[in-house]
Structures are given as C-alpha cells and as structure tokens.
C-alpha cells in the first residue's frame, strides 16, 4: 500500500538533503523528505546553554571561500560572528605548555622549518588532484598506495613536526595518520583550498560562528518545506521498477520517479536495495568509513581564562584533548571550553563510561587553564560514532586503494537513485558548505532527467 506519491523522495534531512529538496521544490516538483531521527539537521545540533544562548554539538564553523553556506546564511537572515581569538594560545609538547601569539608556536626553528616544508609539499601535491576525479591525478596510484602516516615518516624529520602533522590529521580528518590514504588526504586539502585554510582560525574554516547555532539553517529550510519533511521515518528499502521507485520506511511507502539519498556512504548501504546496488558502489561504501570524534564542552559561569590573557585555543601533543577552543556564545556569560577527542583518542575514550571520560577531559582543561577548569556548571558531549543515524564524523574518509579502485562509483547515479551528502562534494568535502553544494548538485541531476 502506497501512502504518498511525489516526484522526488529525499532520504535524510541533514543540510544536504534539505538543500536538495529546496531546489527540487523551487523548480515546481513535488518532494518528500524522509528523516530517520525525530529532528532535522543531522550532523548539526544546537544545545541550549542559558537564556537564548546555544552551543553546537555538531558542525559549527564557517569560513572564507565557503561561498554557498555564507550566501545561504545571508538569505536566511542568520548572522555570523568571529571565533574568539584574542590573547595567547597554548601548545603542549613533551609535557610543557608553550604560550604564543599568532599562528605558529615558538618552537625550535628546525621544527618550524620542518612543518613549513611539509605544508608546502602537501599543498603542491594537492594541487595535482582533480576534485571530481581524484583517481585521475598523475600520481594517483602511488599516493593511493600509501597512508598519510607512511608519507609523514619519510618526509617529516623532527619529532615536533610529526607531532604537529599528527594533530592536524586527527583534527581535520578525525582519523589516525595510518587510517587514511595519502590521495584522500590530498583530495581533502585541495577540496578546502589548501592546508592553511583547513587549519586556520584567522583566515580559514574555523573563522566564524553562526548566531543561534548552525542547526538553525536546517530549521529554516525545513520550515519552508513544511509538510514535505517527515520525521521519525527511517528509510529501510528502495525498490526500483520500470516506471518509478518505491521508498519504504517502517510502515509507509512513498512512490516517486527519482530518489536522492543524502546520507554518508557508510549509512547508504544499510538501506536494502532492490535490485541490489552494483558491486562497485557497494564496495565503495564498504570502504568509505566515517571518522571518529567526540565533541566535549565544559560550561562555566564566565570565560575565566580570558582574564589570564588566554584565547582558549590549545594544541596539545599529549592529549587526550589535543585541540581546544573558547566556544562561549556571544556576550560575557557563560564561558564554554570546547575540547575535541579525535581519531584514536575518540576510539579509546569512547569505550569508557561518561564519568571517566569527563574526568579525563576536565583533567586536560585543568592542565591548560588552571584549577578553576576542574569544576564546570555542566559537562556536555556528543559521541557521534554512537549515533545510529551518523556513525561517525566529521565526515567520511577513504583508506588506501579506495579512490583509485572504487571512487568512480561515488556520484554515479544508479538508475533512479542519486547520491548527495557532504561526502560526495567536490569543494569543501566534509563541511557544511560541501553538504549544501552536494545536495544542490544531486537536485540538478534529478531536474535534468
Ligand atoms: P548529515 O548531517 O549526516 O545528514 C544525513 C541525515 O540523514 C541525518 O539527519 C540522518 O539522521 C539521516 N539518515 C541517515 N540514514 C537514514 C535513513 N536510512 N533514512 C532516513 N534518514 C536517514 N562542518 C563544518 O563545516 N564546520 C564545522 O565546524 C564542523 N564541525 C563538525 C563537528 C562535529 C562534531 C560534527 C559531527 C561535524 C562537523 N562538521 C563541520 C561536518 C558537518 O556537520 C557535516 O559535513 C554536515 O552537517 C553533513 O551534512 P549532510 O546532510 O551531508 O549529512
């Protein structure tokens, strides 16, 4: 029994699915968005922290060159504000805290030169990777035949340089250097416009935040789509017939002429397909793993570290919190410290009970900012690997052999099925911006049929 009929079904009400549905609807086609959770926004999630203030447990920053998300924010009347960046930063290395200003810690000049050279090389190599066909890069086979870790061991000479590269890999890709293909690493660098853009707060992906939190983007888009968005509707099965497609959730079926699947590749193959997906597509999804991040925050009556001249930004080779930010909402209260557990730190600490994890995180904050950090009003965290409808973040990544062996299946439609989600983006893959452009690209594919 068919419960609804429309032109296009979109699976997933993250930013990508909502952007796809918005474009389809704008062209006068009828659309139904089926969302497994009881909320929209997917990997964006607001958490209230006092009167009218929020922090985000999912994606939060936007930055220069992320033209699509910046334009949408303007269109929706959502304002941005700069990430707190005043005062000294901290770098923890070999058990010592180094205070510094600007973008580079005052380390041994050999280490600084080592890092600068690695960045230069990686950026140069990344420019050879075609974003829509990484497998066609002149040295694709070679780069896809090794991990970022093996490249780093050969090319980064100092211990400090390797520690820094490891933090960057964990912080941006949310994986250990030995997890990720060098080709994927380089693809992602190019996709974000260079390594500097990916890691920078001053002029990169961490530059701005969104007033009221990024989940408002999803709330606004969903409000415009109205009844077309159905929550609590996990898609279980997609059946293609000669004249259409039937998308089944628990208890309802929607019939359409095309479907856009806007979930990460790893989740897209938890849906049953009839007929089954082509082998290459399924095998791509067997490899396109989600990264590992637990985003943690501690809420204090005020940002007390600012009085000590600290910006709240920390990079630590010691961990387990290796990257830290002042994540306070605008205004003087509350103060919020943000700590990321990434890659192997997320995997190891993810197995502990929350109380033990809280202890370890607050232990890091106390080391960085003093005893006041030990006793927050609230401790918040989200372990995205535990979430049934996400299973890891920030985005997906490919291990060696993934792009060259299976990459061709990433965006290739399968009959009436089209693929969206930030993992299919060419520009700013893995980011909010990439989620939007990927959704709109899939909508254009559908509209062209
Ligand atoms: P998702 O948001 O994952 O949307 C997929 C949707 O599909 C979800 O709502 C899910 O519930 C639903 N779904 C899954 N399976 C099914 C099914 N079978 N049936 C129906 N529905 C289904 N990006 C940035 O740009 N800046 C940042 O600062 C940043 N930081 C991040 C920090 C964290 C902790 C996380 C988690 C992510 C971060 N990201 C950041 C990444 C960014 O959030 C994502 O790239 C983006 O939100 C992905 O959107 P999407 O629509 O592609 O996927």
PDB file of C-alpha atoms in Angstrom, residues 102-385:
ATOM      1  CA  UNK A 102      49.978  34.450  16.004  1.00  0.00           C
ATOM      2  CA  UNK A 103      49.574  31.234  14.091  1.00  0.00           C
ATOM      3  CA  UNK A 104      52.807  29.356  14.858  1.00  0.00           C
ATOM      4  CA  UNK A 105      54.127  28.338  18.299  1.00  0.00           C
ATOM      5  CA  UNK A 106      57.666  29.471  19.098  1.00  0.00           C
ATOM      6  CA  UNK A 107      59.286  26.089  18.665  1.00  0.00           C
ATOM      7  CA  UNK A 108      62.774  25.066  17.732  1.00  0.00           C
ATOM      8  CA  UNK A 109      63.474  26.653  14.286  1.00  0.00           C
ATOM      9  CA  UNK A 110      64.265  23.205  12.865  1.00  0.00           C
ATOM     10  CA  UNK A 111      60.784  22.055  13.781  1.00  0.00           C
ATOM     11  CA  UNK A 112      59.178  25.180  12.321  1.00  0.00           C
ATOM     12  CA  UNK A 113      61.099  24.717   9.058  1.00  0.00           C
ATOM     13  CA  UNK A 114      60.147  21.037   9.007  1.00  0.00           C
ATOM     14  CA  UNK A 115      56.435  21.864   9.392  1.00  0.00           C
ATOM     15  CA  UNK A 116      56.577  24.657   6.809  1.00  0.00           C
ATOM     16  CA  UNK A 117      58.233  22.372   4.291  1.00  0.00           C
ATOM     17  CA  UNK A 118      55.706  19.577   4.866  1.00  0.00           C
ATOM     18  CA  UNK A 119      52.848  22.029   4.361  1.00  0.00           C
ATOM     19  CA  UNK A 120      54.406  23.402   1.184  1.00  0.00           C
ATOM     20  CA  UNK A 121      54.863  19.920  -0.252  1.00  0.00           C
ATOM     21  CA  UNK A 122      51.394  18.724   0.681  1.00  0.00           C
ATOM     22  CA  UNK A 123      49.787  21.835  -0.823  1.00  0.00           C
ATOM     23  CA  UNK A 124      51.805  21.415  -4.015  1.00  0.00           C
ATOM     24  CA  UNK A 125      50.844  17.742  -4.338  1.00  0.00           C
ATOM     25  CA  UNK A 126      47.199  18.517  -3.551  1.00  0.00           C
ATOM     26  CA  UNK A 127      47.015  20.925  -6.487  1.00  0.00           C
ATOM     27  CA  UNK A 128      47.560  17.942  -8.801  1.00  0.00           C
ATOM     28  CA  UNK A 129      44.383  16.183  -7.613  1.00  0.00           C
ATOM     29  CA  UNK A 130      41.312  16.816  -9.810  1.00  0.00           C
ATOM     30  CA  UNK A 131      38.436  17.270  -7.373  1.00  0.00           C
ATOM     31  CA  UNK A 132      35.864  15.457  -9.479  1.00  0.00           C
ATOM     32  CA  UNK A 133      38.252  12.583 -10.317  1.00  0.00           C
ATOM     33  CA  UNK A 134      40.974  12.100  -7.706  1.00  0.00           C
ATOM     34  CA  UNK A 135      41.809   8.744  -9.320  1.00  0.00           C
ATOM     35  CA  UNK A 136      42.952  10.630 -12.430  1.00  0.00           C
ATOM     36  CA  UNK A 137      45.725  12.551 -10.628  1.00  0.00           C
ATOM     37  CA  UNK A 138      49.043  11.908 -12.407  1.00  0.00           C
ATOM     38  CA  UNK A 139      50.469  10.173  -9.318  1.00  0.00           C
ATOM     39  CA  UNK A 140      47.148   8.742  -8.077  1.00  0.00           C
ATOM     40  CA  UNK A 141      48.244   5.091  -7.888  1.00  0.00           C
ATOM     41  CA  UNK A 142      51.329   5.966  -5.892  1.00  0.00           C
ATOM     42  CA  UNK A 143      49.556   8.300  -3.484  1.00  0.00           C
ATOM     43  CA  UNK A 144      46.644   5.904  -3.036  1.00  0.00           C
ATOM     44  CA  UNK A 145      49.136   3.125  -2.307  1.00  0.00           C
ATOM     45  CA  UNK A 146      50.187   4.625   0.990  1.00  0.00           C
ATOM     46  CA  UNK A 147      48.819   6.328   4.079  1.00  0.00           C
ATOM     47  CA  UNK A 148      49.444   9.831   5.356  1.00  0.00           C
ATOM     48  CA  UNK A 149      51.456   8.163   8.120  1.00  0.00           C
ATOM     49  CA  UNK A 150      53.929   6.460   5.775  1.00  0.00           C
ATOM     50  CA  UNK A 151      54.386   9.724   3.835  1.00  0.00           C
ATOM     51  CA  UNK A 152      54.963  11.606   7.090  1.00  0.00           C
ATOM     52  CA  UNK A 153      57.554   9.106   8.311  1.00  0.00           C
ATOM     53  CA  UNK A 154      59.608   9.653   5.153  1.00  0.00           C
ATOM     54  CA  UNK A 155      59.100  13.396   4.762  1.00  0.00           C
ATOM     55  CA  UNK A 156      58.814  14.934   8.215  1.00  0.00           C
ATOM     56  CA  UNK A 157      62.121  14.676  10.038  1.00  0.00           C
ATOM     57  CA  UNK A 158      61.618  16.125  13.521  1.00  0.00           C
ATOM     58  CA  UNK A 159      59.601  14.688  16.384  1.00  0.00           C
ATOM     59  CA  UNK A 160      57.847  18.044  16.809  1.00  0.00           C
ATOM     60  CA  UNK A 161      56.983  18.159  13.118  1.00  0.00           C
ATOM     61  CA  UNK A 162      55.477  14.687  13.240  1.00  0.00           C
ATOM     62  CA  UNK A 163      53.528  15.534  16.387  1.00  0.00           C
ATOM     63  CA  UNK A 164      52.128  18.605  14.640  1.00  0.00           C
ATOM     64  CA  UNK A 165      51.197  16.682  11.467  1.00  0.00           C
ATOM     65  CA  UNK A 166      49.506  14.014  13.580  1.00  0.00           C
ATOM     66  CA  UNK A 167      47.420  16.632  15.396  1.00  0.00           C
ATOM     67  CA  UNK A 168      46.441  18.185  12.053  1.00  0.00           C
ATOM     68  CA  UNK A 169      45.416  14.803  10.658  1.00  0.00           C
ATOM     69  CA  UNK A 170      43.382  13.949  13.747  1.00  0.00           C
ATOM     70  CA  UNK A 171      41.915  17.431  13.981  1.00  0.00           C
ATOM     71  CA  UNK A 172      40.842  17.844  10.361  1.00  0.00           C
ATOM     72  CA  UNK A 173      40.241  14.252   9.184  1.00  0.00           C
ATOM     73  CA  UNK A 174      39.275  12.815  12.592  1.00  0.00           C
ATOM     74  CA  UNK A 175      41.413   9.752  11.959  1.00  0.00           C
ATOM     75  CA  UNK A 176      44.879   8.474  12.831  1.00  0.00           C
ATOM     76  CA  UNK A 177      47.517   9.183  10.132  1.00  0.00           C
ATOM     77  CA  UNK A 178      47.730   5.431   9.453  1.00  0.00           C
ATOM     78  CA  UNK A 179      43.997   5.221   8.621  1.00  0.00           C
ATOM     79  CA  UNK A 180      43.817   7.500   5.644  1.00  0.00           C
ATOM     80  CA  UNK A 181      45.071   7.220   2.080  1.00  0.00           C
ATOM     81  CA  UNK A 182      47.578   9.919   1.138  1.00  0.00           C
ATOM     82  CA  UNK A 183      45.478  10.509  -2.006  1.00  0.00           C
ATOM     83  CA  UNK A 184      42.364  11.107   0.106  1.00  0.00           C
ATOM     84  CA  UNK A 185      44.340  13.412   2.392  1.00  0.00           C
ATOM     85  CA  UNK A 186      45.468  15.439  -0.642  1.00  0.00           C
ATOM     86  CA  UNK A 187      41.985  15.442  -2.210  1.00  0.00           C
ATOM     87  CA  UNK A 188      40.592  16.903   1.010  1.00  0.00           C
ATOM     88  CA  UNK A 189      43.336  19.525   1.215  1.00  0.00           C
ATOM     89  CA  UNK A 190      42.522  20.686  -2.319  1.00  0.00           C
ATOM     90  CA  UNK A 191      38.793  20.495  -1.642  1.00  0.00           C
ATOM     91  CA  UNK A 192      39.184  23.028   1.191  1.00  0.00           C
ATOM     92  CA  UNK A 193      41.535  25.262  -0.799  1.00  0.00           C
ATOM     93  CA  UNK A 194      44.825  24.335   0.905  1.00  0.00           C
ATOM     94  CA  UNK A 195      46.080  23.081   4.251  1.00  0.00           C
ATOM     95  CA  UNK A 196      46.275  26.604   5.676  1.00  0.00           C
ATOM     96  CA  UNK A 197      42.569  27.164   5.061  1.00  0.00           C
ATOM     97  CA  UNK A 198      41.665  23.898   6.756  1.00  0.00           C
ATOM     98  CA  UNK A 199      43.536  24.577   9.971  1.00  0.00           C
ATOM     99  CA  UNK A 200      43.302  28.338  10.355  1.00  0.00           C
ATOM    100  CA  UNK A 201      41.079  30.256  12.730  1.00  0.00           C
ATOM    101  CA  UNK A 202      42.276  33.632  11.436  1.00  0.00           C
ATOM    102  CA  UNK A 203      41.577  33.038   7.769  1.00  0.00           C
ATOM    103  CA  UNK A 204      40.185  29.544   7.392  1.00  0.00           C
ATOM    104  CA  UNK A 205      37.483  27.045   8.172  1.00  0.00           C
ATOM    105  CA  UNK A 206      37.284  27.990  11.878  1.00  0.00           C
ATOM    106  CA  UNK A 207      36.915  31.753  11.354  1.00  0.00           C
ATOM    107  CA  UNK A 208      33.218  32.398  12.018  1.00  0.00           C
ATOM    108  CA  UNK A 209      30.352  31.008  14.029  1.00  0.00           C
ATOM    109  CA  UNK A 210      26.640  31.372  13.425  1.00  0.00           C
ATOM    110  CA  UNK A 211      24.417  33.305  15.813  1.00  0.00           C
ATOM    111  CA  UNK A 212      21.888  30.967  17.347  1.00  0.00           C
ATOM    112  CA  UNK A 213      23.805  27.917  16.108  1.00  0.00           C
ATOM    113  CA  UNK A 214      24.145  26.162  12.760  1.00  0.00           C
ATOM    114  CA  UNK A 215      21.157  23.888  13.300  1.00  0.00           C
ATOM    115  CA  UNK A 216      19.033  26.963  12.604  1.00  0.00           C
ATOM    116  CA  UNK A 217      19.981  26.585   8.945  1.00  0.00           C
ATOM    117  CA  UNK A 218      18.194  23.226   8.933  1.00  0.00           C
ATOM    118  CA  UNK A 219      15.266  24.577  10.949  1.00  0.00           C
ATOM    119  CA  UNK A 220      14.741  27.391   8.446  1.00  0.00           C
ATOM    120  CA  UNK A 221      14.996  25.156   5.384  1.00  0.00           C
ATOM    121  CA  UNK A 222      12.652  22.568   6.920  1.00  0.00           C
ATOM    122  CA  UNK A 223      10.118  25.238   7.874  1.00  0.00           C
ATOM    123  CA  UNK A 224       9.958  26.364   4.258  1.00  0.00           C
ATOM    124  CA  UNK A 225       9.452  22.780   3.096  1.00  0.00           C
ATOM    125  CA  UNK A 226       6.657  22.332   5.650  1.00  0.00           C
ATOM    126  CA  UNK A 227       4.752  19.038   5.456  1.00  0.00           C
ATOM    127  CA  UNK A 228       7.164  17.689   2.865  1.00  0.00           C
ATOM    128  CA  UNK A 229       9.564  16.778   5.709  1.00  0.00           C
ATOM    129  CA  UNK A 230       8.634  13.652   7.652  1.00  0.00           C
ATOM    130  CA  UNK A 231      10.489  12.906  10.864  1.00  0.00           C
ATOM    131  CA  UNK A 232      10.872   9.514  12.525  1.00  0.00           C
ATOM    132  CA  UNK A 233      10.868   7.905   9.095  1.00  0.00           C
ATOM    133  CA  UNK A 234      13.966   5.706   8.671  1.00  0.00           C
ATOM    134  CA  UNK A 235      14.234   4.506   5.094  1.00  0.00           C
ATOM    135  CA  UNK A 236      14.695   0.728   5.044  1.00  0.00           C
ATOM    136  CA  UNK A 237      14.273  -0.210   1.419  1.00  0.00           C
ATOM    137  CA  UNK A 238      14.468   1.343  -2.053  1.00  0.00           C
ATOM    138  CA  UNK A 239      12.873  -0.625  -4.854  1.00  0.00           C
ATOM    139  CA  UNK A 240      13.319   0.432  -8.456  1.00  0.00           C
ATOM    140  CA  UNK A 241      10.761  -0.562 -11.035  1.00  0.00           C
ATOM    141  CA  UNK A 242      10.467   0.181 -14.733  1.00  0.00           C
ATOM    142  CA  UNK A 243       8.330   3.279 -14.207  1.00  0.00           C
ATOM    143  CA  UNK A 244       9.349   4.532 -10.767  1.00  0.00           C
ATOM    144  CA  UNK A 245      10.812   3.911  -7.395  1.00  0.00           C
ATOM    145  CA  UNK A 246       9.227   2.883  -4.076  1.00  0.00           C
ATOM    146  CA  UNK A 247      10.876   4.041  -0.867  1.00  0.00           C
ATOM    147  CA  UNK A 248       9.822   2.184   2.296  1.00  0.00           C
ATOM    148  CA  UNK A 249      10.096   3.248   5.914  1.00  0.00           C
ATOM    149  CA  UNK A 250       8.671   1.345   8.881  1.00  0.00           C
ATOM    150  CA  UNK A 251       5.048   1.249   7.868  1.00  0.00           C
ATOM    151  CA  UNK A 252       4.824   3.687   4.958  1.00  0.00           C
ATOM    152  CA  UNK A 253       5.766   3.652   1.326  1.00  0.00           C
ATOM    153  CA  UNK A 254       6.351   6.649  -0.888  1.00  0.00           C
ATOM    154  CA  UNK A 255       6.319   6.348  -4.618  1.00  0.00           C
ATOM    155  CA  UNK A 256       8.327   8.719  -6.803  1.00  0.00           C
ATOM    156  CA  UNK A 257      10.106   8.936 -10.079  1.00  0.00           C
ATOM    157  CA  UNK A 258      13.558   9.687  -8.594  1.00  0.00           C
ATOM    158  CA  UNK A 259      15.240   9.440  -5.214  1.00  0.00           C
ATOM    159  CA  UNK A 260      18.142  11.384  -3.718  1.00  0.00           C
ATOM    160  CA  UNK A 261      19.996   9.563  -0.944  1.00  0.00           C
ATOM    161  CA  UNK A 262      21.579  12.300   1.212  1.00  0.00           C
ATOM    162  CA  UNK A 263      23.309  10.233   3.899  1.00  0.00           C
ATOM    163  CA  UNK A 264      27.002   9.281   4.279  1.00  0.00           C
ATOM    164  CA  UNK A 265      28.096   6.375   2.018  1.00  0.00           C
ATOM    165  CA  UNK A 266      28.599   4.123   5.068  1.00  0.00           C
ATOM    166  CA  UNK A 267      24.929   4.586   6.028  1.00  0.00           C
ATOM    167  CA  UNK A 268      23.615   4.448   2.470  1.00  0.00           C
ATOM    168  CA  UNK A 269      24.353   0.708   2.343  1.00  0.00           C
ATOM    169  CA  UNK A 270      22.356  -0.023   5.478  1.00  0.00           C
ATOM    170  CA  UNK A 271      19.330   0.519   3.270  1.00  0.00           C
ATOM    171  CA  UNK A 272      18.245  -2.566   1.266  1.00  0.00           C
ATOM    172  CA  UNK A 273      18.132  -2.033  -2.497  1.00  0.00           C
ATOM    173  CA  UNK A 274      16.037  -3.962  -4.958  1.00  0.00           C
ATOM    174  CA  UNK A 275      17.575  -4.696  -7.377  1.00  0.00           C
ATOM    175  CA  UNK A 276      20.824  -4.777  -5.353  1.00  0.00           C
ATOM    176  CA  UNK A 277      23.358  -1.984  -5.908  1.00  0.00           C
ATOM    177  CA  UNK A 278      26.169  -2.587  -8.391  1.00  0.00           C
ATOM    178  CA  UNK A 279      29.159  -4.296  -6.757  1.00  0.00           C
ATOM    179  CA  UNK A 280      31.478  -1.309  -7.190  1.00  0.00           C
ATOM    180  CA  UNK A 281      29.063   1.048  -5.415  1.00  0.00           C
ATOM    181  CA  UNK A 282      28.577  -1.340  -2.505  1.00  0.00           C
ATOM    182  CA  UNK A 283      32.314  -1.957  -2.202  1.00  0.00           C
ATOM    183  CA  UNK A 284      32.987   1.799  -2.255  1.00  0.00           C
ATOM    184  CA  UNK A 285      30.611   2.135   0.688  1.00  0.00           C
ATOM    185  CA  UNK A 286      32.292  -0.780   2.463  1.00  0.00           C
ATOM    186  CA  UNK A 287      35.453   1.357   2.405  1.00  0.00           C
ATOM    187  CA  UNK A 288      34.134   4.911   2.856  1.00  0.00           C
ATOM    188  CA  UNK A 289      34.437   4.966   6.653  1.00  0.00           C
ATOM    189  CA  UNK A 290      33.284   7.718   8.992  1.00  0.00           C
ATOM    190  CA  UNK A 291      35.886   9.486  11.120  1.00  0.00           C
ATOM    191  CA  UNK A 292      35.918   9.352  14.926  1.00  0.00           C
ATOM    192  CA  UNK A 293      35.115  12.426  17.021  1.00  0.00           C
ATOM    193  CA  UNK A 294      33.714  13.073  20.452  1.00  0.00           C
ATOM    194  CA  UNK A 295      32.993  16.765  20.846  1.00  0.00           C
ATOM    195  CA  UNK A 296      33.114  17.799  24.510  1.00  0.00           C
ATOM    196  CA  UNK A 297      32.352  21.085  26.241  1.00  0.00           C
ATOM    197  CA  UNK A 298      32.504  22.428  29.770  1.00  0.00           C
ATOM    198  CA  UNK A 299      30.257  25.336  30.738  1.00  0.00           C
ATOM    199  CA  UNK A 300      31.436  27.846  33.391  1.00  0.00           C
ATOM    200  CA  UNK A 301      29.779  30.968  34.839  1.00  0.00           C
ATOM    201  CA  UNK A 302      32.205  33.058  32.754  1.00  0.00           C
ATOM    202  CA  UNK A 303      35.209  32.638  30.438  1.00  0.00           C
ATOM    203  CA  UNK A 304      37.718  32.964  33.299  1.00  0.00           C
ATOM    204  CA  UNK A 305      40.747  32.106  31.112  1.00  0.00           C
ATOM    205  CA  UNK A 306      40.328  35.389  29.233  1.00  0.00           C
ATOM    206  CA  UNK A 307      41.353  37.316  32.364  1.00  0.00           C
ATOM    207  CA  UNK A 308      44.663  35.414  32.253  1.00  0.00           C
ATOM    208  CA  UNK A 309      45.218  36.621  28.683  1.00  0.00           C
ATOM    209  CA  UNK A 310      44.414  33.221  27.187  1.00  0.00           C
ATOM    210  CA  UNK A 311      42.451  32.756  23.994  1.00  0.00           C
ATOM    211  CA  UNK A 312      41.245  29.287  24.988  1.00  0.00           C
ATOM    212  CA  UNK A 313      42.948  27.829  21.923  1.00  0.00           C
ATOM    213  CA  UNK A 314      45.216  24.892  22.665  1.00  0.00           C
ATOM    214  CA  UNK A 315      47.097  22.395  20.549  1.00  0.00           C
ATOM    215  CA  UNK A 316      48.443  19.502  22.586  1.00  0.00           C
ATOM    216  CA  UNK A 317      50.679  16.636  21.545  1.00  0.00           C
ATOM    217  CA  UNK A 318      49.853  14.975  24.870  1.00  0.00           C
ATOM    218  CA  UNK A 319      46.068  14.743  24.766  1.00  0.00           C
ATOM    219  CA  UNK A 320      43.683  13.083  25.056  1.00  0.00           C
ATOM    220  CA  UNK A 321      42.120  16.508  24.284  1.00  0.00           C
ATOM    221  CA  UNK A 322      44.515  17.689  21.586  1.00  0.00           C
ATOM    222  CA  UNK A 323      42.546  20.641  20.240  1.00  0.00           C
ATOM    223  CA  UNK A 324      40.714  23.158  22.395  1.00  0.00           C
ATOM    224  CA  UNK A 325      38.760  26.388  21.748  1.00  0.00           C
ATOM    225  CA  UNK A 326      36.914  29.084  23.640  1.00  0.00           C
ATOM    226  CA  UNK A 327      33.403  28.233  22.491  1.00  0.00           C
ATOM    227  CA  UNK A 328      31.489  30.760  24.580  1.00  0.00           C
ATOM    228  CA  UNK A 329      28.407  32.206  22.932  1.00  0.00           C
ATOM    229  CA  UNK A 330      28.471  35.979  22.296  1.00  0.00           C
ATOM    230  CA  UNK A 331      28.321  38.065  25.491  1.00  0.00           C
ATOM    231  CA  UNK A 332      30.064  37.749  28.832  1.00  0.00           C
ATOM    232  CA  UNK A 333      28.371  34.569  30.120  1.00  0.00           C
ATOM    233  CA  UNK A 334      28.520  31.647  30.146  1.00  0.00           C
ATOM    234  CA  UNK A 335      32.109  30.654  29.382  1.00  0.00           C
ATOM    235  CA  UNK A 336      32.436  27.485  27.352  1.00  0.00           C
ATOM    236  CA  UNK A 337      35.574  25.451  26.685  1.00  0.00           C
ATOM    237  CA  UNK A 338      35.449  23.080  23.743  1.00  0.00           C
ATOM    238  CA  UNK A 339      37.690  20.018  23.596  1.00  0.00           C
ATOM    239  CA  UNK A 340      37.891  17.558  20.732  1.00  0.00           C
ATOM    240  CA  UNK A 341      38.663  13.868  21.183  1.00  0.00           C
ATOM    241  CA  UNK A 342      39.640  12.711  17.724  1.00  0.00           C
ATOM    242  CA  UNK A 343      40.860   9.611  15.918  1.00  0.00           C
ATOM    243  CA  UNK A 344      42.324   7.046  18.321  1.00  0.00           C
ATOM    244  CA  UNK A 345      41.585   9.268  21.336  1.00  0.00           C
ATOM    245  CA  UNK A 346      37.867   9.141  20.448  1.00  0.00           C
ATOM    246  CA  UNK A 347      38.049   5.381  19.913  1.00  0.00           C
ATOM    247  CA  UNK A 348      39.810   4.709  23.218  1.00  0.00           C
ATOM    248  CA  UNK A 349      37.822   7.123  25.376  1.00  0.00           C
ATOM    249  CA  UNK A 350      34.578   6.259  23.605  1.00  0.00           C
ATOM    250  CA  UNK A 351      34.681   2.889  25.369  1.00  0.00           C
ATOM    251  CA  UNK A 352      34.733   4.469  28.830  1.00  0.00           C
ATOM    252  CA  UNK A 353      31.687   5.427  30.882  1.00  0.00           C
ATOM    253  CA  UNK A 354      30.878   9.131  30.512  1.00  0.00           C
ATOM    254  CA  UNK A 355      32.052   9.885  34.070  1.00  0.00           C
ATOM    255  CA  UNK A 356      35.558   8.610  33.333  1.00  0.00           C
ATOM    256  CA  UNK A 357      35.647  10.496  30.043  1.00  0.00           C
ATOM    257  CA  UNK A 358      34.519  13.688  31.804  1.00  0.00           C
ATOM    258  CA  UNK A 359      37.370  13.252  34.295  1.00  0.00           C
ATOM    259  CA  UNK A 360      39.952  12.945  31.536  1.00  0.00           C
ATOM    260  CA  UNK A 361      38.614  15.908  29.574  1.00  0.00           C
ATOM    261  CA  UNK A 362      38.437  18.148  32.648  1.00  0.00           C
ATOM    262  CA  UNK A 363      41.928  16.938  33.544  1.00  0.00           C
ATOM    263  CA  UNK A 364      43.166  18.367  30.238  1.00  0.00           C
ATOM    264  CA  UNK A 365      41.253  21.646  30.695  1.00  0.00           C
ATOM    265  CA  UNK A 366      42.764  21.975  34.197  1.00  0.00           C
ATOM    266  CA  UNK A 367      46.270  21.389  32.858  1.00  0.00           C
ATOM    267  CA  UNK A 368      45.689  24.096  30.225  1.00  0.00           C
ATOM    268  CA  UNK A 369      43.709  26.692  32.217  1.00  0.00           C
ATOM    269  CA  UNK A 370      44.238  26.019  35.932  1.00  0.00           C
ATOM    270  CA  UNK A 371      42.179  24.571  38.793  1.00  0.00           C
ATOM    271  CA  UNK A 372      39.077  26.662  38.031  1.00  0.00           C
ATOM    272  CA  UNK A 373      38.517  24.444  34.998  1.00  0.00           C
ATOM    273  CA  UNK A 374      38.022  21.361  37.172  1.00  0.00           C
ATOM    274  CA  UNK A 375      34.540  22.275  38.302  1.00  0.00           C
ATOM    275  CA  UNK A 376      32.229  23.393  35.476  1.00  0.00           C
ATOM    276  CA  UNK A 377      28.486  24.004  35.846  1.00  0.00           C
ATOM    277  CA  UNK A 378      27.868  21.492  33.089  1.00  0.00           C
ATOM    278  CA  UNK A 379      29.776  18.961  31.028  1.00  0.00           C
ATOM    279  CA  UNK A 380      28.408  18.318  27.526  1.00  0.00           C
ATOM    280  CA  UNK A 381      29.495  15.803  24.953  1.00  0.00           C
ATOM    281  CA  UNK A 382      28.355  14.029  21.828  1.00  0.00           C
ATOM    282  CA  UNK A 383      29.973  10.792  20.678  1.00  0.00           C
ATOM    283  CA  UNK A 384      28.905  10.693  17.038  1.00  0.00           C
ATOM    284  CA  UNK A 385      30.026   7.109  16.412  1.00  0.00           C
TER     285      UNK A 385
END
